[in-house]
């Protein structure tokens, strides 16, 4: 069962949503801290006013007279009394609460609040009952009165009487409510602006990533299964910047496309080589098979002993040719598969000497020279296969150079390697053929070749043997000088 994705699916929407959520959280935290700070500040100011008002009330009681609000204070003139005969305290602000409560059990209580008009309003019994439960303390506190609302009060014990002074908290609460309202409004505006800016900025910043995705889509539409694909699409060079994350993605993507192209091109080339290899091998095997079939049919029709002997001789020669070709193909297949060769101590000096002596017997119309070190040079390898390599090189020189050509075989020790070189002063290899000289079934051109024999596997097989020894076989050629170099590690 596939789970449904929660939230927006696109990266742009997710990033913008993240920015909006962060801005909202920051706004809430800042608003809460600001509200708390302003509330504490306003409460401290109210406590200072309360302390002053409480001091004035205690001062009036200490003088033994009922202090009253003076002229200009917005209240009645001196000597007036409020309802119930309560004193009016001089200098107190409107909304100030005053109460007197006997601390003895069953003591009487009285209290009043200064109205905006300056008149005194007596406290209800419920309000007085709420005040009676307050113990004298030097710290202001907040109390909720049933009929008068929330007050910030200060209570002192004066000769067994609890003197209470209070100021309403309406101004603080109103200011805080107004502040919260503005904070909510500004926070919403900030979140909306942040969301719009985030979407615009994120889209702009992710535009290069969209171009990378578009390149990937174009590549995905390319048919990579058949034929050579050539050069696929690439991320534009202006986006390839290792200093940014998108640039690193673009660089890695372009590099990956290069590797894919190289791999696919190599695969296509390998497939073509396999097809060509099969075609060439079939062609090479078809010729001796046709010859064998022809002589077999001839021997069946002609019972002459001499003709039969000649036919069998030709059949045997063609069978030997097929056997040699098949053995070379099998050896190439084993080397391609990474099959290990024998590993013994091989005297390269003696091996080259023996190969040259054999070449002198078969190539009597060539001059054969040797350049060998005074001390024997040895490597670790397969002696039979190395002998085959040197023999192939000497046979190649015999077949593809005219009579009288000088062929120089040399052995040289280098740091970390032994070099076996075969150099001739023949006409050289055609420059157009030189890059393919080590490809399978590649034959020399007519200018070098004196014979049509050979399947074109000798040099390919020789290089494969050299590389199976962790070495290599290379060639350089120009008119008058062709040199093959077999390098073997020591």
Short mmCIF file of C-alpha atoms in Angstrom, two decimals:
data_model
loop_
_atom_site.label_atom_id
_atom_site.label_comp_id
_atom_site.label_asym_id
_atom_site.label_seq_id
_atom_site.Cartn_x
_atom_site.Cartn_y
_atom_site.Cartn_z
CA UNK A 1 0.00 0.00 0.00
CA UNK A 2 1.47 3.32 -1.05
CA UNK A 3 1.47 5.97 1.65
CA UNK A 4 0.13 9.35 0.68
CA UNK A 5 2.68 12.16 0.86
CA UNK A 6 1.91 14.77 3.49
CA UNK A 7 2.57 18.37 2.55
CA UNK A 8 3.66 19.88 -0.80
CA UNK A 9 5.46 17.62 -3.26
CA UNK A 10 7.73 20.08 -5.06
CA UNK A 11 11.03 21.17 -3.56
CA UNK A 12 10.14 24.83 -4.15
CA UNK A 13 6.91 24.51 -2.20
CA UNK A 14 8.60 22.58 0.62
CA UNK A 15 11.38 25.13 0.99
CA UNK A 16 8.92 28.03 0.87
CA UNK A 17 6.70 26.30 3.43
CA UNK A 18 9.73 25.74 5.65
CA UNK A 19 10.62 29.44 5.48
CA UNK A 20 7.02 30.42 6.28
CA UNK A 21 6.90 28.05 9.27
CA UNK A 22 10.23 29.35 10.58
CA UNK A 23 9.12 32.98 10.19
CA UNK A 24 5.84 32.16 11.95
CA UNK A 25 7.66 30.43 14.83
CA UNK A 26 10.12 33.29 15.19
CA UNK A 27 7.24 35.78 15.13
CA UNK A 28 5.37 33.86 17.83
CA UNK A 29 8.47 33.65 20.03
CA UNK A 30 9.31 37.33 19.59
CA UNK A 31 5.70 38.34 20.17
CA UNK A 32 5.48 36.25 23.33
CA UNK A 33 8.73 37.62 24.71
CA UNK A 34 7.77 41.18 23.79
CA UNK A 35 4.34 40.79 25.38
CA UNK A 36 5.85 39.35 28.55
CA UNK A 37 8.43 42.13 28.73
CA UNK A 38 5.88 44.90 28.17
CA UNK A 39 3.46 43.31 30.65
CA UNK A 40 6.20 43.11 33.31
CA UNK A 41 7.22 46.70 32.62
CA UNK A 42 3.67 48.01 32.88
CA UNK A 43 3.08 45.94 36.02
CA UNK A 44 6.25 47.40 37.59
CA UNK A 45 5.05 50.93 36.80
CA UNK A 46 1.64 50.10 38.26
CA UNK A 47 3.33 48.71 41.39
CA UNK A 48 5.29 51.95 41.77
CA UNK A 49 2.10 53.97 41.58
CA UNK A 50 0.46 51.52 44.01
CA UNK A 51 3.30 51.91 46.48
CA UNK A 52 2.98 55.71 46.31
CA UNK A 53 -0.80 55.59 46.70
CA UNK A 54 -0.47 53.16 49.62
CA UNK A 55 2.04 55.46 51.25
CA UNK A 56 -0.33 58.38 50.92
CA UNK A 57 -3.13 56.34 52.47
CA UNK A 58 -0.96 55.25 55.40
CA UNK A 59 0.15 58.85 55.86
CA UNK A 60 -3.42 60.09 56.08
CA UNK A 61 -4.25 57.48 58.71
CA UNK A 62 -1.14 58.36 60.69
CA UNK A 63 -2.23 62.02 60.92
CA UNK A 64 -5.47 60.93 62.59
CA UNK A 65 -7.62 62.80 60.10
CA UNK A 66 -9.56 61.76 57.10
CA UNK A 67 -7.37 63.11 54.25
CA UNK A 68 -9.34 64.26 51.29
CA UNK A 69 -8.69 65.05 47.67
CA UNK A 70 -7.75 68.65 47.25
CA UNK A 71 -8.95 71.15 44.70
CA UNK A 72 -7.65 70.51 41.26
CA UNK A 73 -7.62 66.75 41.85
CA UNK A 74 -10.96 66.27 40.15
CA UNK A 75 -12.77 65.50 43.47
CA UNK A 76 -14.80 67.30 46.10
CA UNK A 77 -13.27 70.07 48.18
CA UNK A 78 -11.55 69.44 51.49
CA UNK A 79 -13.90 68.51 54.29
CA UNK A 80 -16.25 66.53 52.09
CA UNK A 81 -16.87 62.90 52.79
CA UNK A 82 -17.80 60.08 50.54
CA UNK A 83 -20.71 57.77 50.94
CA UNK A 84 -20.90 56.06 54.24
CA UNK A 85 -18.64 58.68 55.83
CA UNK A 86 -15.44 57.21 54.38
CA UNK A 87 -12.43 59.48 54.05
CA UNK A 88 -11.24 60.80 50.72
CA UNK A 89 -7.45 60.52 50.47
CA UNK A 90 -5.75 63.64 49.07
CA UNK A 91 -3.86 63.10 45.76
CA UNK A 92 -5.24 59.65 44.94
CA UNK A 93 -6.12 58.87 41.33
CA UNK A 94 -9.48 57.77 40.03
CA UNK A 95 -9.95 54.04 40.35
CA UNK A 96 -7.91 53.82 43.56
CA UNK A 97 -9.28 51.29 46.01
CA UNK A 98 -8.99 51.73 49.79
CA UNK A 99 -10.18 49.33 52.46
CA UNK A 100 -9.87 48.97 56.21
CA UNK A 101 -10.33 45.58 57.85
CA UNK A 102 -9.95 44.78 61.55
CA UNK A 103 -7.59 41.84 61.95
CA UNK A 104 -9.39 40.58 65.05
CA UNK A 105 -11.96 37.85 64.61
CA UNK A 106 -15.29 39.28 63.54
CA UNK A 107 -13.77 42.68 62.83
CA UNK A 108 -15.69 45.15 60.73
CA UNK A 109 -14.63 46.02 57.19
CA UNK A 110 -15.17 49.06 55.03
CA UNK A 111 -13.87 50.08 51.65
CA UNK A 112 -14.40 52.36 48.69
CA UNK A 113 -13.24 53.12 45.16
CA UNK A 114 -12.69 56.58 43.68
CA UNK A 115 -14.89 57.00 40.62
CA UNK A 116 -13.92 59.00 37.55
CA UNK A 117 -16.17 61.79 38.75
CA UNK A 118 -14.26 61.99 42.01
CA UNK A 119 -17.04 60.47 44.11
CA UNK A 120 -16.45 57.48 46.32
CA UNK A 121 -18.16 54.19 45.59
CA UNK A 122 -18.47 51.76 48.44
CA UNK A 123 -17.29 48.19 47.97
CA UNK A 124 -19.82 45.43 47.97
CA UNK A 125 -19.87 42.75 50.65
CA UNK A 126 -18.47 40.23 48.16
CA UNK A 127 -15.55 42.53 47.36
CA UNK A 128 -14.90 43.12 51.06
CA UNK A 129 -15.05 39.40 51.73
CA UNK A 130 -12.41 38.83 49.03
CA UNK A 131 -10.19 41.51 50.64
CA UNK A 132 -10.60 40.14 54.16
CA UNK A 133 -8.75 36.99 53.18
CA UNK A 134 -5.57 38.95 52.34
CA UNK A 135 -2.80 38.94 54.90
CA UNK A 136 -0.54 41.98 55.35
CA UNK A 137 2.50 41.82 53.05
CA UNK A 138 5.07 44.24 51.66
CA UNK A 139 4.80 42.85 48.09
CA UNK A 140 2.01 43.86 45.70
CA UNK A 141 -0.29 41.13 44.50
CA UNK A 142 -3.16 40.76 42.07
CA UNK A 143 -6.63 39.98 43.36
CA UNK A 144 -9.92 39.49 41.52
CA UNK A 145 -12.91 41.19 43.12
CA UNK A 146 -16.31 39.77 42.15
CA UNK A 147 -17.97 43.14 41.52
CA UNK A 148 -15.02 45.46 40.82
CA UNK A 149 -12.67 43.40 38.65
CA UNK A 150 -8.92 42.77 38.91
CA UNK A 151 -6.81 44.98 41.19
CA UNK A 152 -3.19 45.22 42.11
CA UNK A 153 -3.25 45.59 45.93
CA UNK A 154 -0.86 46.25 48.77
CA UNK A 155 -1.83 45.36 52.38
CA UNK A 156 -0.23 46.69 55.59
CA UNK A 157 -0.96 46.09 59.27
CA UNK A 158 -1.55 49.36 61.14
CA UNK A 159 -2.41 48.80 64.84
CA UNK A 160 -4.43 45.67 64.19
CA UNK A 161 -6.12 47.08 61.12
CA UNK A 162 -5.35 45.77 57.63
CA UNK A 163 -5.03 48.80 55.38
CA UNK A 164 -5.47 47.82 51.74
CA UNK A 165 -4.74 50.04 48.75
CA UNK A 166 -5.36 48.89 45.20
CA UNK A 167 -5.13 50.12 41.62
CA UNK A 168 -7.07 48.56 38.74
CA UNK A 169 -5.14 46.47 36.21
CA UNK A 170 -7.44 47.46 33.34
CA UNK A 171 -4.84 49.79 31.82
CA UNK A 172 -2.17 47.08 31.82
CA UNK A 173 -4.54 44.45 30.41
CA UNK A 174 -5.83 46.86 27.74
CA UNK A 175 -2.33 47.78 26.64
CA UNK A 176 -1.31 44.12 26.50
CA UNK A 177 -4.41 43.21 24.50
CA UNK A 178 -3.75 46.02 22.04
CA UNK A 179 -0.12 44.94 21.76
CA UNK A 180 -1.12 41.33 21.11
CA UNK A 181 -3.55 42.46 18.41
CA UNK A 182 -0.89 44.47 16.61
CA UNK A 183 1.58 41.62 16.99
CA UNK A 184 -0.86 39.17 15.41
CA UNK A 185 -1.52 41.58 12.54
CA UNK A 186 2.14 42.27 11.88
CA UNK A 187 3.03 38.59 12.24
CA UNK A 188 0.45 37.63 9.63
CA UNK A 189 1.71 40.32 7.30
CA UNK A 190 5.30 39.20 7.90
CA UNK A 191 4.43 35.57 7.23
CA UNK A 192 2.61 36.51 4.02
CA UNK A 193 5.51 38.66 2.80
CA UNK A 194 8.04 36.00 3.80
CA UNK A 195 6.05 33.35 1.91
CA UNK A 196 5.92 35.43 -1.26
CA UNK A 197 9.60 36.37 -1.09
CA UNK A 198 10.57 32.76 -0.26
CA UNK A 199 8.71 31.40 -3.28
CA UNK A 200 10.31 33.96 -5.59
CA UNK A 201 13.83 33.49 -4.20
CA UNK A 202 13.61 29.70 -4.04
CA UNK A 203 12.33 29.50 -7.60
CA UNK A 204 15.18 31.72 -8.77
CA UNK A 205 17.78 29.74 -6.85
CA UNK A 206 16.42 26.37 -8.01
CA UNK A 207 16.13 27.42 -11.64
CA UNK A 208 19.58 25.89 -12.41
CA UNK A 209 18.40 22.63 -10.83
CA UNK A 210 15.38 22.70 -13.12
CA UNK A 211 17.72 23.04 -16.09
CA UNK A 212 19.69 20.03 -14.84
CA UNK A 213 16.41 18.09 -14.61
CA UNK A 214 15.50 19.21 -18.14
CA UNK A 215 18.86 17.94 -19.39
CA UNK A 216 18.23 14.62 -17.65
CA UNK A 217 14.83 14.38 -19.36
CA UNK A 218 16.41 15.02 -22.77
CA UNK A 219 18.98 12.31 -22.11
CA UNK A 220 16.26 9.90 -20.99
CA UNK A 221 14.52 10.42 -24.34
CA UNK A 222 17.65 9.32 -26.22
CA UNK A 223 17.64 5.75 -27.49
CA UNK A 224 20.70 4.22 -25.85
CA UNK A 225 19.97 0.62 -26.80
CA UNK A 226 21.10 0.52 -30.41
CA UNK A 227 23.82 2.11 -32.50
CA UNK A 228 26.27 4.81 -31.52
CA UNK A 229 24.64 7.57 -29.53
CA UNK A 230 27.21 10.27 -30.27
CA UNK A 231 27.29 13.19 -27.84
CA UNK A 232 24.30 13.42 -25.51
CA UNK A 233 22.89 16.60 -24.02
CA UNK A 234 24.93 18.41 -21.41
CA UNK A 235 24.16 20.80 -18.59
CA UNK A 236 25.09 24.32 -19.80
CA UNK A 237 28.61 25.40 -18.89
CA UNK A 238 27.33 28.47 -17.06
CA UNK A 239 25.75 26.17 -14.47
CA UNK A 240 28.88 24.10 -13.91
CA UNK A 241 30.25 25.84 -10.84
CA UNK A 242 31.93 23.76 -8.15
CA UNK A 243 31.29 26.55 -5.64
CA UNK A 244 27.56 25.81 -5.43
CA UNK A 245 25.58 22.67 -4.70
CA UNK A 246 23.74 22.86 -8.03
CA UNK A 247 27.08 23.41 -9.77
CA UNK A 248 28.49 20.30 -8.15
CA UNK A 249 25.43 18.33 -9.24
CA UNK A 250 25.80 19.68 -12.79
CA UNK A 251 29.50 18.81 -12.87
CA UNK A 252 28.87 15.29 -11.57
CA UNK A 253 25.99 14.84 -14.03
CA UNK A 254 28.09 15.94 -17.00
CA UNK A 255 30.93 13.66 -15.87
CA UNK A 256 28.50 10.76 -15.53
CA UNK A 257 27.14 11.43 -19.03
CA UNK A 258 30.69 11.40 -20.37
CA UNK A 259 31.33 8.03 -18.75
CA UNK A 260 28.03 6.68 -20.08
CA UNK A 261 28.88 7.86 -23.60
CA UNK A 262 32.32 6.33 -23.37
CA UNK A 263 30.94 3.04 -22.06
CA UNK A 264 28.22 2.87 -24.71
CA UNK A 265 30.66 3.78 -27.47
CA UNK A 266 33.07 1.14 -26.22
CA UNK A 267 30.26 -1.38 -26.06
CA UNK A 268 29.22 -0.54 -29.61
CA UNK A 269 32.81 -0.82 -30.78
CA UNK A 270 33.21 -4.14 -28.96
CA UNK A 271 30.03 -5.48 -30.55
CA UNK A 272 31.24 -4.40 -33.96
CA UNK A 273 34.60 -6.02 -33.30
CA UNK A 274 32.90 -9.24 -32.20
CA UNK A 275 30.75 -9.28 -35.31
CA UNK A 276 33.77 -8.53 -37.48
CA UNK A 277 35.78 -11.15 -35.61
CA UNK A 278 33.12 -13.78 -36.21
CA UNK A 279 32.85 -12.81 -39.86
CA UNK A 280 36.62 -12.89 -40.37
CA UNK A 281 37.02 -16.16 -38.48
CA UNK A 282 34.23 -17.69 -40.52
CA UNK A 283 35.87 -16.48 -43.68
CA UNK A 284 39.27 -17.84 -42.66
CA UNK A 285 37.79 -21.20 -41.73
CA UNK A 286 35.61 -21.37 -44.82
CA UNK A 287 38.57 -21.28 -47.21
CA UNK A 288 40.39 -24.37 -45.85
CA UNK A 289 37.06 -26.14 -45.38
CA UNK A 290 36.18 -25.50 -49.01
CA UNK A 291 39.60 -26.77 -50.07
CA UNK A 292 39.26 -29.89 -47.95
CA UNK A 293 35.75 -30.53 -49.31
CA UNK A 294 36.93 -30.09 -52.88
CA UNK A 295 39.88 -32.46 -52.59
CA UNK A 296 37.73 -34.98 -50.75
CA UNK A 297 35.24 -35.00 -53.59
CA UNK A 298 38.10 -35.21 -56.11
CA UNK A 299 39.58 -38.21 -54.29
CA UNK A 300 36.21 -39.96 -54.43
CA UNK A 301 35.87 -39.45 -58.19
CA UNK A 302 39.51 -40.12 -59.15
CA UNK A 303 40.90 -43.44 -57.91
CA UNK A 304 44.39 -42.73 -59.21
CA UNK A 305 46.86 -43.36 -56.37
CA UNK A 306 49.00 -40.34 -57.28
CA UNK A 307 45.98 -38.01 -57.41
CA UNK A 308 44.67 -39.46 -54.16
CA UNK A 309 48.02 -38.90 -52.44
CA UNK A 310 48.15 -35.33 -53.71
CA UNK A 311 44.60 -34.70 -52.49
CA UNK A 312 45.34 -36.14 -49.05
CA UNK A 313 48.49 -34.03 -48.81
CA UNK A 314 46.49 -30.90 -49.58
CA UNK A 315 43.77 -31.93 -47.13
CA UNK A 316 46.36 -32.42 -44.41
CA UNK A 317 47.92 -29.00 -45.12
CA UNK A 318 44.56 -27.25 -44.98
CA UNK A 319 43.63 -29.15 -41.80
CA UNK A 320 46.90 -28.05 -40.22
CA UNK A 321 46.12 -24.49 -41.25
CA UNK A 322 42.67 -24.73 -39.67
CA UNK A 323 44.16 -26.27 -36.53
CA UNK A 324 46.65 -23.41 -36.21
CA UNK A 325 43.91 -20.82 -36.72
CA UNK A 326 41.60 -22.47 -34.19
CA UNK A 327 44.42 -22.74 -31.65
CA UNK A 328 45.20 -19.04 -32.08
CA UNK A 329 41.53 -18.15 -31.64
CA UNK A 330 41.24 -20.29 -28.53
CA UNK A 331 44.38 -18.73 -27.08
CA UNK A 332 43.00 -15.24 -27.75
CA UNK A 333 39.74 -16.21 -26.08
CA UNK A 334 41.58 -17.51 -23.01
CA UNK A 335 43.68 -14.34 -22.81
CA UNK A 336 40.57 -12.17 -23.19
CA UNK A 337 38.97 -14.10 -20.33
CA UNK A 338 42.00 -13.37 -18.12
CA UNK A 339 43.16 -16.95 -17.87
CA UNK A 340 46.58 -16.97 -16.14
CA UNK A 341 49.70 -18.08 -17.99
CA UNK A 342 52.49 -20.23 -16.67
CA UNK A 343 55.03 -18.48 -14.45
CA UNK A 344 58.62 -19.74 -14.62
CA UNK A 345 62.06 -18.24 -14.91
CA UNK A 346 62.69 -17.49 -18.60
CA UNK A 347 66.14 -16.74 -20.02
CA UNK A 348 65.19 -14.05 -22.53
CA UNK A 349 68.69 -13.90 -24.03
CA UNK A 350 68.68 -17.60 -24.91
CA UNK A 351 65.06 -17.43 -26.10
CA UNK A 352 65.79 -14.61 -28.59
CA UNK A 353 68.93 -16.40 -29.78
CA UNK A 354 66.98 -19.59 -30.52
CA UNK A 355 64.21 -17.68 -32.34
CA UNK A 356 66.73 -15.88 -34.56
CA UNK A 357 68.50 -19.15 -35.40
CA UNK A 358 65.13 -20.59 -36.48
CA UNK A 359 64.41 -17.48 -38.56
CA UNK A 360 67.77 -17.81 -40.36
CA UNK A 361 66.72 -21.27 -41.54
CA UNK A 362 63.37 -20.11 -42.96
CA UNK A 363 64.41 -16.64 -44.10
CA UNK A 364 67.69 -17.24 -45.91
CA UNK A 365 67.26 -14.16 -48.12
CA UNK A 366 67.36 -11.76 -45.09
CA UNK A 367 70.28 -10.58 -42.97
CA UNK A 368 69.80 -11.49 -39.31
CA UNK A 369 71.73 -9.60 -36.63
CA UNK A 370 71.80 -9.98 -32.85
CA UNK A 371 72.52 -7.44 -30.11
CA UNK A 372 72.61 -9.30 -26.80
CA UNK A 373 74.00 -8.24 -23.42
CA UNK A 374 77.09 -9.99 -22.06
CA UNK A 375 75.13 -11.36 -19.09
CA UNK A 376 71.93 -13.38 -19.37
CA UNK A 377 68.67 -11.51 -18.81
CA UNK A 378 65.73 -13.34 -17.25
CA UNK A 379 62.06 -12.59 -16.56
CA UNK A 380 59.19 -14.48 -14.96
CA UNK A 381 56.65 -15.67 -17.49
CA UNK A 382 55.36 -18.34 -19.85
CA UNK A 383 58.38 -19.41 -21.95
CA UNK A 384 56.29 -21.08 -24.65
CA UNK A 385 54.12 -18.00 -25.19
CA UNK A 386 57.05 -15.58 -25.11
CA UNK A 387 58.78 -17.76 -27.67
CA UNK A 388 55.61 -17.50 -29.77
CA UNK A 389 55.69 -13.68 -29.55
CA UNK A 390 59.31 -13.35 -30.71
CA UNK A 391 58.72 -15.93 -33.44
CA UNK A 392 55.68 -13.98 -34.67
CA UNK A 393 57.70 -10.77 -34.83
CA UNK A 394 60.52 -12.41 -36.79
CA UNK A 395 58.04 -14.18 -39.10
CA UNK A 396 56.27 -10.86 -39.65
CA UNK A 397 59.56 -9.30 -40.69
CA UNK A 398 60.26 -12.19 -43.06
CA UNK A 399 56.86 -12.01 -44.75
CA UNK A 400 56.46 -8.27 -45.10
CA UNK A 401 59.94 -7.11 -46.15
CA UNK A 402 61.77 -7.66 -49.42
CA UNK A 403 64.85 -9.91 -49.81
CA UNK A 404 68.06 -8.41 -48.50
CA UNK A 405 66.34 -6.66 -45.59
CA UNK A 406 68.37 -6.50 -42.39
CA UNK A 407 66.54 -7.56 -39.24
CA UNK A 408 68.16 -6.68 -35.90
CA UNK A 409 67.00 -8.48 -32.73
CA UNK A 410 68.13 -6.98 -29.41
CA UNK A 411 67.65 -7.51 -25.69
CA UNK A 412 68.09 -4.60 -23.30
CA UNK A 413 67.66 -4.31 -19.55
CA UNK A 414 65.96 -1.14 -18.28
CA UNK A 415 65.02 -0.15 -14.71
CA UNK A 416 62.03 -2.32 -13.88
CA UNK A 417 61.71 -3.83 -17.37
CA UNK A 418 63.36 -5.91 -20.08
CA UNK A 419 63.01 -4.77 -23.70
CA UNK A 420 63.09 -7.14 -26.66
CA UNK A 421 63.24 -5.23 -29.96
CA UNK A 422 62.94 -6.40 -33.55
CA UNK A 423 63.98 -3.73 -36.07
CA UNK A 424 64.09 -3.96 -39.87
CA UNK A 425 65.09 -1.52 -42.60
CA UNK A 426 62.21 -2.44 -44.89
CA UNK A 427 59.73 -0.08 -46.57
CA UNK A 428 57.73 0.50 -43.37
CA UNK A 429 54.06 0.19 -42.53
CA UNK A 430 51.43 2.26 -44.30
CA UNK A 431 50.51 5.16 -41.92
CA UNK A 432 46.83 4.47 -42.57
CA UNK A 433 47.30 0.87 -41.42
CA UNK A 434 49.55 1.61 -38.44
CA UNK A 435 46.76 2.39 -35.91
CA UNK A 436 45.09 -0.97 -36.68
CA UNK A 437 48.18 -3.14 -36.97
CA UNK A 438 47.40 -4.94 -33.69
CA UNK A 439 43.73 -5.54 -34.52
CA UNK A 440 42.66 -9.08 -35.27
CA UNK A 441 42.61 -10.22 -38.90
CA UNK A 442 44.56 -7.13 -39.98
CA UNK A 443 46.93 -7.89 -42.86
CA UNK A 444 49.83 -5.91 -44.21
CA UNK A 445 49.40 -3.89 -47.40
CA UNK A 446 50.65 -5.03 -50.77
CA UNK A 447 53.71 -2.79 -50.66
CA UNK A 448 55.15 -4.75 -47.71
CA UNK A 449 53.75 -8.18 -48.33
CA UNK A 450 55.39 -10.84 -50.40
CA UNK A 451 52.90 -13.52 -49.42
CA UNK A 452 49.20 -13.76 -48.93
CA UNK A 453 49.53 -16.35 -46.17
CA UNK A 454 48.57 -15.63 -42.59
CA UNK A 455 45.21 -14.90 -41.02
CA UNK A 456 46.20 -11.58 -39.46
CA UNK A 457 46.21 -12.87 -35.89
CA UNK A 458 49.94 -12.89 -35.20
CA UNK A 459 50.39 -9.32 -33.92
CA UNK A 460 47.05 -9.28 -32.09
CA UNK A 461 47.97 -12.51 -30.34
CA UNK A 462 51.48 -11.25 -29.56
CA UNK A 463 50.18 -8.07 -27.90
CA UNK A 464 47.61 -10.09 -25.91
CA UNK A 465 50.39 -12.37 -24.62
CA UNK A 466 52.55 -9.37 -23.74
CA UNK A 467 49.75 -7.72 -21.78
CA UNK A 468 48.96 -11.01 -20.04
CA UNK A 469 52.54 -10.73 -18.70
CA UNK A 470 51.74 -7.17 -17.46
CA UNK A 471 53.87 -5.84 -20.30
CA UNK A 472 53.10 -4.43 -23.74
CA UNK A 473 53.97 -4.61 -27.41
CA UNK A 474 54.32 -1.40 -29.43
CA UNK A 475 55.48 -0.42 -32.90
CA UNK A 476 56.96 2.62 -34.60
CA UNK A 477 57.39 2.72 -38.36
CA UNK A 478 58.65 4.97 -41.11
CA UNK A 479 60.13 4.24 -44.54
CA UNK A 480 63.42 2.44 -43.93
CA UNK A 481 62.82 1.61 -40.27
CA UNK A 482 60.15 -0.44 -38.50
CA UNK A 483 60.67 -1.32 -34.86
CA UNK A 484 58.60 -3.59 -32.58
CA UNK A 485 59.29 -3.29 -28.83
CA UNK A 486 58.25 -6.03 -26.42
CA UNK A 487 58.45 -4.75 -22.81
CA UNK A 488 58.30 -7.22 -19.90
CA UNK A 489 58.37 -6.35 -16.20
CA UNK A 490 61.09 -7.77 -13.97
#
